[in-house]
Short mmCIF file of C-alpha atoms and ligand atoms in Angstrom, two decimals:
data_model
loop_
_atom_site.label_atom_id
_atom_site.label_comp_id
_atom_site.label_asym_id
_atom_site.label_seq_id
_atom_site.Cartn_x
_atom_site.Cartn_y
_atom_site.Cartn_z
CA UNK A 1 -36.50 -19.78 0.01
CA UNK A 2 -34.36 -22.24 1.86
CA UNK A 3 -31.85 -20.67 3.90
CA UNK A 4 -28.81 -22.23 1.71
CA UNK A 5 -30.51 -20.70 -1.00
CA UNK A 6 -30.89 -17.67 0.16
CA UNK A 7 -27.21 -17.67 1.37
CA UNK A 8 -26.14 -18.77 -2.45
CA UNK A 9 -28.19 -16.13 -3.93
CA UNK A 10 -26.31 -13.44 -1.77
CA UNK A 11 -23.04 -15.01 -2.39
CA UNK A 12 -23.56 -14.66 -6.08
CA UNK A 13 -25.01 -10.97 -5.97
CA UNK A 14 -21.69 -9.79 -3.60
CA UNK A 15 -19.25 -11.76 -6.05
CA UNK A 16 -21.10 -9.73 -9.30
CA UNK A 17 -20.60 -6.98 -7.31
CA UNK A 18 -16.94 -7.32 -6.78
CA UNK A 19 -16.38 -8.12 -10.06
CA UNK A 20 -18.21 -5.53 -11.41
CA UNK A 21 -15.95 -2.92 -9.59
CA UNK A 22 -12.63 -4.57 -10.05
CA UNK A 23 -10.54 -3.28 -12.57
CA UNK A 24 -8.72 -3.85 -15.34
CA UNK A 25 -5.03 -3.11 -16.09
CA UNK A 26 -5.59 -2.13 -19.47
CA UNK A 27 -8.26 0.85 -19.11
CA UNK A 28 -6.57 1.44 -15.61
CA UNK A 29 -3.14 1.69 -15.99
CA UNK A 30 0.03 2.78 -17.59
CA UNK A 31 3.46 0.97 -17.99
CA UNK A 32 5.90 3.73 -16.94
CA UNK A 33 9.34 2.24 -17.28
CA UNK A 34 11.01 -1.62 -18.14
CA UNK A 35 9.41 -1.85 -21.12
CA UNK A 36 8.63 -5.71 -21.79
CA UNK A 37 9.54 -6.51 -18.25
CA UNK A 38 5.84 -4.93 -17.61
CA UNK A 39 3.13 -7.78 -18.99
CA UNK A 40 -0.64 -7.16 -18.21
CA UNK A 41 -1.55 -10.63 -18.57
CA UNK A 42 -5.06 -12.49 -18.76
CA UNK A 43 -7.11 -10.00 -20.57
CA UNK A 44 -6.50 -6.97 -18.49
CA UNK A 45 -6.69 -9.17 -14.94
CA UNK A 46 -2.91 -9.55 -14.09
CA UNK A 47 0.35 -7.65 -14.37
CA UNK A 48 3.69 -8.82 -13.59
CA UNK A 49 6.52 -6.67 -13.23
CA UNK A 50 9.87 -7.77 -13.30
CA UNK A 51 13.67 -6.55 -12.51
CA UNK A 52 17.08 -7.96 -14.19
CA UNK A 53 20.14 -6.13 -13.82
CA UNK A 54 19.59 -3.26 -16.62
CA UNK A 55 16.11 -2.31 -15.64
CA UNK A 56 12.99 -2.78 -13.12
CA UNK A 57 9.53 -1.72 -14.29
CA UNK A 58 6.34 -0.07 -13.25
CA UNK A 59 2.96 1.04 -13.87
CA UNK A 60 0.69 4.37 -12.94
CA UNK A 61 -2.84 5.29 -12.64
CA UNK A 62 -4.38 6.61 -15.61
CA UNK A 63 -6.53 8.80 -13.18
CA UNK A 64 -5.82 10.81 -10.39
CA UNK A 65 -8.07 11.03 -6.89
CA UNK A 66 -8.52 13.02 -4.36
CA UNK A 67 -9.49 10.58 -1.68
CA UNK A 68 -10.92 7.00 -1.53
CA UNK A 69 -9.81 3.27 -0.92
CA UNK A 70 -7.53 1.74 -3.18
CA UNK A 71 -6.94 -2.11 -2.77
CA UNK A 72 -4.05 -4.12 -4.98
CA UNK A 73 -3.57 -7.70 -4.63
CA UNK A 74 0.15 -8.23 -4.73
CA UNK A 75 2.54 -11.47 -4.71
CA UNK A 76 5.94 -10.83 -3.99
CA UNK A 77 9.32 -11.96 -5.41
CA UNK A 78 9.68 -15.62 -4.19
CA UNK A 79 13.04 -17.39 -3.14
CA UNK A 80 15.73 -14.93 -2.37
CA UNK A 81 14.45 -11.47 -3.13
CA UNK A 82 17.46 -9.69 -1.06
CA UNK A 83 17.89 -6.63 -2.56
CA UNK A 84 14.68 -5.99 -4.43
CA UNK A 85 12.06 -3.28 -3.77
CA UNK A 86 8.43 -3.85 -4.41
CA UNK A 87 5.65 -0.98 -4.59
CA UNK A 88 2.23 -0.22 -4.18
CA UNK A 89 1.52 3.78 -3.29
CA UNK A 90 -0.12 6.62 -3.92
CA UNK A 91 1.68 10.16 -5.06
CA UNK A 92 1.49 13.61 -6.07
CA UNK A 93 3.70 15.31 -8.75
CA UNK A 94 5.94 18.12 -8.84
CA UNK A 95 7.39 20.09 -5.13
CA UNK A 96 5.84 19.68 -2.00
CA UNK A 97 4.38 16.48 -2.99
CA UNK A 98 2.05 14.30 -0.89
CA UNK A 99 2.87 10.31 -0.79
CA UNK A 100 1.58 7.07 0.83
CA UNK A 101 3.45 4.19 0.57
CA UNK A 102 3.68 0.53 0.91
CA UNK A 103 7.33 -1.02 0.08
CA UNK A 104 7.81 -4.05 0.13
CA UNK A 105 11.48 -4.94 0.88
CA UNK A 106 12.87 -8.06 -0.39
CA UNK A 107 15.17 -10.51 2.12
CA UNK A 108 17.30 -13.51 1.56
CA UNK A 109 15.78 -16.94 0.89
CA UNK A 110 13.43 -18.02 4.17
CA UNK A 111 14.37 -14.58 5.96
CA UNK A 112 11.33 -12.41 6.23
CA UNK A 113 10.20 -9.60 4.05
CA UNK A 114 9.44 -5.67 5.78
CA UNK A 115 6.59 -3.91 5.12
CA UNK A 116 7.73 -0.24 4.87
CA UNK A 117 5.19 3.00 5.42
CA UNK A 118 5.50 6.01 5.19
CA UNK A 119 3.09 9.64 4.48
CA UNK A 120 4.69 12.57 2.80
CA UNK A 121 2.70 15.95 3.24
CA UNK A 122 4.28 18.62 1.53
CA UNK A 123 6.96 17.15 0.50
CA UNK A 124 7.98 15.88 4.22
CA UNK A 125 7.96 12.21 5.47
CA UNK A 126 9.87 10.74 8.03
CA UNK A 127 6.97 9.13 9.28
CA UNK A 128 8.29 5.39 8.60
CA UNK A 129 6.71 2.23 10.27
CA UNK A 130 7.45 -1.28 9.51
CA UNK A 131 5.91 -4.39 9.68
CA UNK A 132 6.77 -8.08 9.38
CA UNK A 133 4.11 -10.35 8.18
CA UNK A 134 2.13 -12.82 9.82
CA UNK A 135 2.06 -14.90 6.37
CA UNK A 136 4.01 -15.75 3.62
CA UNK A 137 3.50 -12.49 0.90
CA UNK A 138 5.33 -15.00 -1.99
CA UNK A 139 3.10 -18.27 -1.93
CA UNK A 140 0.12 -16.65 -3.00
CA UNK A 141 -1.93 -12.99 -3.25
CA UNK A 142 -2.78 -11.02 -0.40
CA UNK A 143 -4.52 -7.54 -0.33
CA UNK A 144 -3.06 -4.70 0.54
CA UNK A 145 -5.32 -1.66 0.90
CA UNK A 146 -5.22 2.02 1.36
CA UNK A 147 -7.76 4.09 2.66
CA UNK A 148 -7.39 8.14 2.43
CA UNK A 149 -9.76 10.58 3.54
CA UNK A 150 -9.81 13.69 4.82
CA UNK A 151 -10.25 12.85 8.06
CA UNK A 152 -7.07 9.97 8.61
CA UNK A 153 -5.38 7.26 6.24
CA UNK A 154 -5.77 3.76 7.57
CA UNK A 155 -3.26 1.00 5.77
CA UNK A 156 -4.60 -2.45 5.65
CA UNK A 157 -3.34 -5.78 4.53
CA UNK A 158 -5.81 -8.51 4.19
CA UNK A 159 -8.53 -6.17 5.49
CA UNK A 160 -6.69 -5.97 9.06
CA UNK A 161 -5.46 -2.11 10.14
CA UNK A 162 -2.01 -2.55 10.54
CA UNK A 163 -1.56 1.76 10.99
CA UNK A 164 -3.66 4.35 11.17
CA UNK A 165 -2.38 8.24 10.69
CA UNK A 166 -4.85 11.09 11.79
CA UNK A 167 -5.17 14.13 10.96
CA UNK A 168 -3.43 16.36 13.17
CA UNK A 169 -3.84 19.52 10.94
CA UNK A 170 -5.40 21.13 14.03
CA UNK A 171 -2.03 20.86 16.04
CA UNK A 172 -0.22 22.09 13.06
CA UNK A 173 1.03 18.76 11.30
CA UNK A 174 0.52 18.94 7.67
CA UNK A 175 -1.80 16.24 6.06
CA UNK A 176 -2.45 15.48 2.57
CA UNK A 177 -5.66 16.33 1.41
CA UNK A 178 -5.87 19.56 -1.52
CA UNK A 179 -3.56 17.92 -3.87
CA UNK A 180 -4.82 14.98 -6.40
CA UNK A 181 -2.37 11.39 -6.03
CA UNK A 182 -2.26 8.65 -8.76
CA UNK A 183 -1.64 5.21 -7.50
CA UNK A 184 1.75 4.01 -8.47
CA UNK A 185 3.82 0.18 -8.39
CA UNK A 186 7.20 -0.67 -9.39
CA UNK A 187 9.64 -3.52 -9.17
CA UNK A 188 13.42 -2.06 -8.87
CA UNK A 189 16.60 -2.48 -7.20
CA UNK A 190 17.50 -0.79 -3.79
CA UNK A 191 20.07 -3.30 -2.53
CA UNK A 192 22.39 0.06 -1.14
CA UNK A 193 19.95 0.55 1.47
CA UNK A 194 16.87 -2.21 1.31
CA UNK A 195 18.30 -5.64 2.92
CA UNK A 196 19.74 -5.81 6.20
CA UNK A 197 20.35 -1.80 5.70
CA UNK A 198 22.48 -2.41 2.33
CA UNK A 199 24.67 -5.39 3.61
CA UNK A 200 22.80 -7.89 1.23
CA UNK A 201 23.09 -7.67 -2.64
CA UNK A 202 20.88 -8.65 -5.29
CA UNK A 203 21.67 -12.20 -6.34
CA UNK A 204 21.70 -11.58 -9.99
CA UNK A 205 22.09 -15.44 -11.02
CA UNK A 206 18.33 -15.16 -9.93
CA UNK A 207 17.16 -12.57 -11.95
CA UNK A 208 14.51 -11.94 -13.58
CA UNK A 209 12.51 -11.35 -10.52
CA UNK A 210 9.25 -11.02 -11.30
CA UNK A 211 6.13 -10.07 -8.65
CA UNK A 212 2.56 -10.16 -9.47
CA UNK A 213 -0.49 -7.83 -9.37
CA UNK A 214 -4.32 -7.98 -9.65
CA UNK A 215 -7.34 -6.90 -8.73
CA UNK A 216 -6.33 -3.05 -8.46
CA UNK A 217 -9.23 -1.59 -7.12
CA UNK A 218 -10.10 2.23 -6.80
CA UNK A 219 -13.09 3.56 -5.14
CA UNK A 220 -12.58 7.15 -5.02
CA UNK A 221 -13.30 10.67 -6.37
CA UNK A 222 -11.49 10.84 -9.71
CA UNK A 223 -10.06 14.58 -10.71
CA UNK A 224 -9.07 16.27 -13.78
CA UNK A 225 -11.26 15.41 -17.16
CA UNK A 226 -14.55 12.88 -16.67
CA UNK A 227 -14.18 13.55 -13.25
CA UNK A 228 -16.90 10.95 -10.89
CA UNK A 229 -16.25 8.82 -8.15
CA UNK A 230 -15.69 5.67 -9.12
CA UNK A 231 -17.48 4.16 -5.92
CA UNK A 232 -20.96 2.64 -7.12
CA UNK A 233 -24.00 3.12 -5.02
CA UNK A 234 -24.35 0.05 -3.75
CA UNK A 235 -20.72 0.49 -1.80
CA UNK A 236 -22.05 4.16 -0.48
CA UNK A 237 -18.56 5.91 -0.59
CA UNK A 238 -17.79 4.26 2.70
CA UNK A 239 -14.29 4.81 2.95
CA UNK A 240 -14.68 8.80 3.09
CA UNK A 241 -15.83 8.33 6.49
CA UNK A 242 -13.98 5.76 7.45
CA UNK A 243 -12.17 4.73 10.98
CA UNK A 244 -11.38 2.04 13.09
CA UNK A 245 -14.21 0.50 15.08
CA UNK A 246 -13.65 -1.83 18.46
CA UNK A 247 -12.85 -4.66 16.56
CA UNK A 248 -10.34 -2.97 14.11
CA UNK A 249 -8.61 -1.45 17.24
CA UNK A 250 -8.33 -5.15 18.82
CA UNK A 251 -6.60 -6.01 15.30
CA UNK A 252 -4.50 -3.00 15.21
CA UNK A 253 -3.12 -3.13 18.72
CA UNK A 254 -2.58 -7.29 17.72
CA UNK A 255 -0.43 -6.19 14.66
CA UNK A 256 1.42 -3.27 16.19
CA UNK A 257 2.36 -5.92 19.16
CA UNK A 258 3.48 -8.84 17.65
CA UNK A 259 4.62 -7.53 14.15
CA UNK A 260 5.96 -3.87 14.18
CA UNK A 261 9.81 -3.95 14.12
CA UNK A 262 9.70 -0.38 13.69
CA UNK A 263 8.10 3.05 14.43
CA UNK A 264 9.36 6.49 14.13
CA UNK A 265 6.94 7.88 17.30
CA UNK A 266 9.16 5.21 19.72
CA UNK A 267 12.58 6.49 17.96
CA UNK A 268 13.95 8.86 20.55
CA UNK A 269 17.24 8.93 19.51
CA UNK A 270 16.19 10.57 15.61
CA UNK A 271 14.20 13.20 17.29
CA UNK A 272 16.60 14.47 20.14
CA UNK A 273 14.39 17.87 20.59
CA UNK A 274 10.79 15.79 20.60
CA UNK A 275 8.79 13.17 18.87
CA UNK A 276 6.83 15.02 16.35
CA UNK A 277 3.54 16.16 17.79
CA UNK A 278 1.13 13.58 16.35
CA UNK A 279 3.22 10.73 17.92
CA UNK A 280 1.92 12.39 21.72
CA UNK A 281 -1.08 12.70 20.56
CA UNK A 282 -2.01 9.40 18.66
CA UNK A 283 -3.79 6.46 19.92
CA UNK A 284 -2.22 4.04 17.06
CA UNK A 285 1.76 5.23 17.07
C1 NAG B 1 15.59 -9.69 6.68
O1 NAG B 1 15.81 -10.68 7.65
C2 NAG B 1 16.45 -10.19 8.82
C3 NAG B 1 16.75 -11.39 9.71
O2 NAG B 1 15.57 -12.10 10.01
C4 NAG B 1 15.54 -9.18 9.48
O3 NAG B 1 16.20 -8.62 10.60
C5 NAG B 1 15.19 -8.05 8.50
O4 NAG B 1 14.24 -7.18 9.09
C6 NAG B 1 14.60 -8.65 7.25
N1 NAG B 1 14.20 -7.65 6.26
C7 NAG B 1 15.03 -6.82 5.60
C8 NAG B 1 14.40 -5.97 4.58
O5 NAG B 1 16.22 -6.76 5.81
#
């Protein structure tokens, strides 16, 4: 075989692959509130949610997991999205709950988005860092990724680390790993707090605003009834040991230098008796 061949033959088998494991909004997920203003779209391959001034919308899991890597393509509210909150996270349910989020916080026409994250344990966060982007998130999908497993949580957009958060269970800081998270997305409005800390409103002469999702992925160990991991062989479960190699550190350090506008372990001033103890003992604040 020529080498082209041979290259177009394993381009094929890796796209069958990924579209064998990509999943489909209608067996995956369930509208939770807004009604209408949720639309799976294209067979199962797209869902839009959208926010006017009665309602936002959003969509859960149909499963829970306990660990894996759960990828979402997402594009964001274009034009002036001041005001607006986009999601894509994992939670728990009831008190004491364990979270992972991304938000996505809207800005004022050519003014940039922030990429909010944070990880509850136990019902405790305070373990916020945000990020600008490095792209536009409204002209077109990007991937935004989180991997959870017992050993850290890396969150990724585009397949680039942009924070990793260990497990510091051994020094006494609680990390989420005994109770089962659905994944979770909404659309809604936050402009009290979200823009410019609250000063910016929601332009409602623009609404609806509508952002996009596809390609929700989960490769991870599904609990309750029918329980399996939904990894397939061929991917070998790699997130549940995954970290961040050389290059990944190269990336991360890249990211958390020229795009973090903000990170609780630097915050002095909230934490007048100490950083919390992972921040002194992270590599990646
Ligand atoms: C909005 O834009 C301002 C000015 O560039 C920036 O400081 C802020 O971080 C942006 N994001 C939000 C959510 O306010």
């Amino acid at each position: 075989m020529t080498q082209s061949k041979a290259c177009a033959v394993a381009l094929t088998i890796s796209y069958l692959l990924v579209a064998a494991s990509a999943g489909n909004f209608y067996s995956d997920v369930d509208i939770t509130f807004g009604g209408e203003r949720a639309k799976i779209l294209s067979s199962g391959q797209d869902l839009s949610l959208s926010l006017d001034q009665y309602s936002g919308s959003g969509f859960q899991s149909k499963h829970e997991y306990l660990f894996g890597r759960f990828d979402m393509q997402l594009r964001l509210v274009p034009g002036n999205s001041a005001g607006t909150v986009t999601t894509f996270y994992l939670s728990s349910q009831g008190a004491g709950h364990d979270e992972i989020d991304f938000e996505f916080l809207g800005n004022s026409s050519g003014n940039p988005y922030t990429i909010h994250t944070n990880v509850y344990s136990q019902g405790k966060g305070n373990k916020e860092q945000q990020f600008h982007l490095w792209f536009d998130p409204t002209a077109a999908f990007h991937t935004y990724t989180i991997v959870w497993n017992s050993q850290r949580i890396i969150f990724l957009i585009d397949n680039i680390p942009v924070r990793v958060f260990n497990n510091h269970e051994a020094a006494g800081v609680p990390f989420p790993k005994s109770q089962p998270m659905r994944v979770y997305a909404s659309l809604w409005n936050a402009d009290d707090w979200a823009t410019q800390g609250g000063r910016v409103k929601t332009d409602w002469t623009k609404a609806p605003f509508t952002a996009s999702y596809r390609k929700f992925n989960a490769n991870a160990n599904r609990v309750g009834p029918n329980s399996k991991s939904t990894s397939s062989e061929n991917e070998n479960q790699a997130w549940s040991t995954q970290d961040i190699d050389a290059a990944g550190r190269n990336r991360i350090r890249w990211v958390q230098n020229k795009h973090m506008i903000y990170n609780y372990c630097k915050d002095s001033k909230r934490f007048p008796n100490g950083l919390p103890v992972e921040c002194k003992r992270s590599r990646f604040l």
